[in-house]
Short mmCIF file of C-alpha atoms and ligand atoms in Angstrom, two decimals:
data_model
loop_
_atom_site.label_atom_id
_atom_site.label_comp_id
_atom_site.label_asym_id
_atom_site.label_seq_id
_atom_site.Cartn_x
_atom_site.Cartn_y
_atom_site.Cartn_z
CA MET J 565 0.00 0.00 0.00
CA PRO J 566 1.38 3.44 -0.83
CA LYS J 567 1.67 5.53 2.29
CA ALA J 568 2.13 9.21 2.93
CA THR J 569 5.71 10.17 3.70
CA ALA J 570 6.88 9.09 7.12
CA GLU J 571 7.52 12.49 8.68
CA ILE J 572 3.96 13.70 8.44
CA GLU J 573 1.59 13.21 11.29
CA THR J 574 -1.57 11.78 9.76
CA PRO J 575 -4.49 13.71 11.17
CA ASP J 576 -7.94 12.17 11.52
CA ARG J 577 -9.55 14.03 8.62
CA LEU J 578 -7.00 12.74 6.13
CA GLU J 579 -7.19 9.18 7.51
CA HIS J 580 -10.96 9.35 7.29
CA ILE J 581 -11.03 10.48 3.66
CA ILE J 582 -8.42 7.91 2.61
CA SER J 583 -10.27 5.06 4.31
CA LYS J 584 -13.45 6.13 2.53
CA LEU J 585 -11.64 5.96 -0.82
CA LYS J 586 -10.25 2.53 0.07
CA GLU J 587 -13.70 1.26 1.04
CA ARG J 588 -14.96 2.21 -2.40
CA GLU J 589 -11.86 0.77 -4.02
CA PHE J 590 -10.58 3.98 -5.51
CA ARG J 591 -6.88 4.06 -6.26
CA ILE J 592 -4.78 5.71 -3.59
CA THR J 593 -1.82 7.32 -5.34
CA PRO J 594 0.79 9.53 -3.64
CA GLN J 595 -0.51 12.43 -5.72
CA ARG J 596 -4.06 11.82 -4.55
CA ILE J 597 -2.86 11.71 -0.95
CA ALA J 598 -1.03 15.02 -1.46
CA VAL J 599 -4.22 16.67 -2.77
CA LEU J 600 -6.39 15.17 -0.03
CA LYS J 601 -3.90 16.21 2.66
CA ILE J 602 -4.09 19.84 1.55
CA LEU J 603 -7.89 19.65 1.43
CA ALA J 604 -8.12 17.99 4.85
CA GLU J 605 -5.74 20.38 6.59
CA SER J 606 -6.32 23.79 4.97
CA GLN J 607 -8.51 26.23 6.79
CA GLU J 608 -7.94 28.83 4.07
CA HIS J 609 -10.46 27.34 1.64
CA PRO J 610 -7.98 26.84 -1.23
CA SER J 611 -8.81 27.02 -4.92
CA ALA J 612 -7.88 24.17 -7.27
CA GLU J 613 -5.06 26.39 -8.57
CA THR J 614 -3.67 26.91 -5.06
CA ILE J 615 -3.74 23.15 -4.43
CA TYR J 616 -2.08 22.62 -7.80
CA GLU J 617 0.78 25.03 -6.99
CA LYS J 618 1.46 23.21 -3.72
CA VAL J 619 1.24 19.66 -5.09
CA LYS J 620 3.43 20.57 -8.06
CA LYS J 621 6.41 21.13 -5.74
CA ASP J 622 6.51 17.42 -4.82
CA PHE J 623 4.93 16.07 -7.99
CA PRO J 624 6.09 18.21 -10.92
CA THR J 625 4.18 16.10 -13.44
CA THR J 626 0.83 16.78 -11.78
CA SER J 627 -1.75 18.52 -13.95
CA LEU J 628 -4.56 20.81 -12.92
CA ALA J 629 -6.94 18.19 -14.36
CA THR J 630 -5.61 15.64 -11.85
CA ILE J 631 -6.27 18.07 -9.03
CA TYR J 632 -9.82 18.63 -10.24
CA LYS J 633 -10.45 14.87 -10.50
CA THR J 634 -9.40 14.28 -6.91
CA VAL J 635 -11.31 17.30 -5.61
CA THR J 636 -14.41 16.16 -7.51
CA LEU J 637 -14.05 12.65 -6.10
CA ALA J 638 -13.72 13.94 -2.52
CA LYS J 639 -16.71 16.18 -3.12
CA ALA J 640 -18.78 13.24 -4.43
CA LEU J 641 -17.90 11.36 -1.23
CA GLY J 642 -19.18 14.29 0.83
CA GLU J 643 -15.71 15.06 2.17
CA VAL J 644 -15.26 18.45 0.54
CA MET J 645 -17.57 21.42 0.39
CA GLU J 646 -17.41 23.47 -2.78
CA LEU J 647 -17.91 27.19 -2.47
CA GLY J 648 -19.00 28.18 -5.94
CA PHE J 649 -18.72 31.76 -7.14
CA SER J 650 -20.28 33.28 -10.25
CA ASP J 651 -16.88 34.24 -11.67
CA GLY J 652 -15.81 30.59 -11.53
CA SER J 653 -13.22 31.10 -8.79
CA ASN J 654 -14.43 28.15 -6.75
CA ARG J 655 -12.90 27.37 -3.38
CA TYR J 656 -12.92 24.21 -1.31
CA ASP J 657 -13.34 23.28 2.33
CA GLY J 658 -12.20 19.78 3.17
CA TYR J 659 -11.33 20.73 6.72
CA ASN J 660 -15.01 21.08 7.53
CA PRO J 661 -17.26 19.77 4.75
CA SER J 662 -20.54 20.15 6.65
CA PRO J 663 -22.61 23.26 5.90
CA HIS J 664 -21.44 26.38 7.76
CA PRO J 665 -21.34 30.14 7.12
CA HIS J 666 -18.36 31.89 5.55
CA LEU J 667 -16.81 35.31 5.77
CA ILE J 668 -15.27 36.49 2.52
CA CYS J 669 -12.95 39.45 1.84
CA VAL J 670 -13.94 40.98 -1.50
CA GLN J 671 -10.45 42.45 -1.95
CA CYS J 672 -7.89 39.76 -1.08
CA LYS J 673 -10.43 36.89 -1.41
CA LYS J 674 -9.53 35.36 1.91
CA ILE J 675 -12.29 33.15 3.32
CA LEU J 676 -12.80 32.48 7.02
CA ASP J 677 -15.18 30.40 9.09
CA PRO J 678 -16.84 32.88 11.44
CA ASP J 679 -17.57 31.65 14.93
CA LEU J 680 -21.37 31.86 15.14
CA LYS J 681 -22.72 30.40 18.33
CA ASP J 682 -26.31 31.25 17.45
CA PHE J 683 -26.24 29.58 14.09
CA GLN J 684 -27.52 26.12 15.13
CA GLU J 685 -30.34 27.82 16.98
CA MET J 686 -31.19 29.91 13.90
CA THR J 687 -31.32 26.75 11.77
CA ARG J 688 -33.60 25.04 14.30
CA LYS J 689 -35.91 28.06 14.36
CA ILE J 690 -36.16 28.18 10.57
CA ALA J 691 -36.98 24.45 10.49
CA LYS J 692 -39.56 24.78 13.27
CA ASP J 693 -41.26 27.88 11.85
CA SER J 694 -41.41 26.60 8.28
CA GLY J 695 -41.91 22.87 8.80
CA PHE J 696 -38.98 22.28 6.44
CA GLU J 697 -36.41 19.62 7.12
CA ILE J 698 -33.23 21.60 6.52
CA VAL J 699 -30.73 19.50 4.55
CA ASN J 700 -28.28 22.18 3.49
CA HIS J 701 -27.70 25.90 3.65
CA ARG J 702 -25.36 28.50 2.36
CA LEU J 703 -24.60 31.76 4.08
CA ASP J 704 -21.79 34.05 2.94
CA PHE J 705 -20.85 37.37 4.50
CA PHE J 706 -18.91 39.63 2.12
CA GLY J 707 -16.71 42.43 3.37
CA VAL J 708 -13.24 43.96 3.56
CA CYS J 709 -10.87 42.29 6.02
CA PRO J 710 -8.81 44.25 8.59
CA GLU J 711 -5.55 43.73 6.60
CA CYS J 712 -7.11 45.16 3.44
CA ARG J 713 -8.74 48.02 5.32
CA ASN J 714 -5.36 49.10 6.75
CA ILE J 715 -3.72 49.32 3.33
CA LYS J 716 -6.36 51.75 2.06
ZN1 ZN N 368 -8.67 41.12 2.57
MN1 MN N 369 -15.29 26.81 5.85
#
């Protein structure tokens, strides 16, 4: 079995995604592991291009298409959330693939997970008031981050 390089500590998220791929008998290549590791560990919501730039350092023959294939696979397995944007600059969250709100800087495009304690309660209230069973949601806050505001 191909394994990730010895020096890395294998965190639970990565283990979890890899075992899911194994269960479904998908090939586990070192390149795939490299992509999945970035997805599982990044809290910056990387784009496919960002993942590509990182993976390319260890695997120079990697193509952007390979990155997309692995991201799409992880997404199909429910292990990556895709944040789609109308300009096509999609970003990915494999660190936390369950639905949660995002905070987006319109200038530098950084994306954060805001800490919203009331959010579960809000979801419950919407479900209760409407009679809907809530299966997914998307909530994005757009603004200018402190770093970008200081430059201006
Ligand atoms: Zn910013
Ligand atoms: Mn997120």
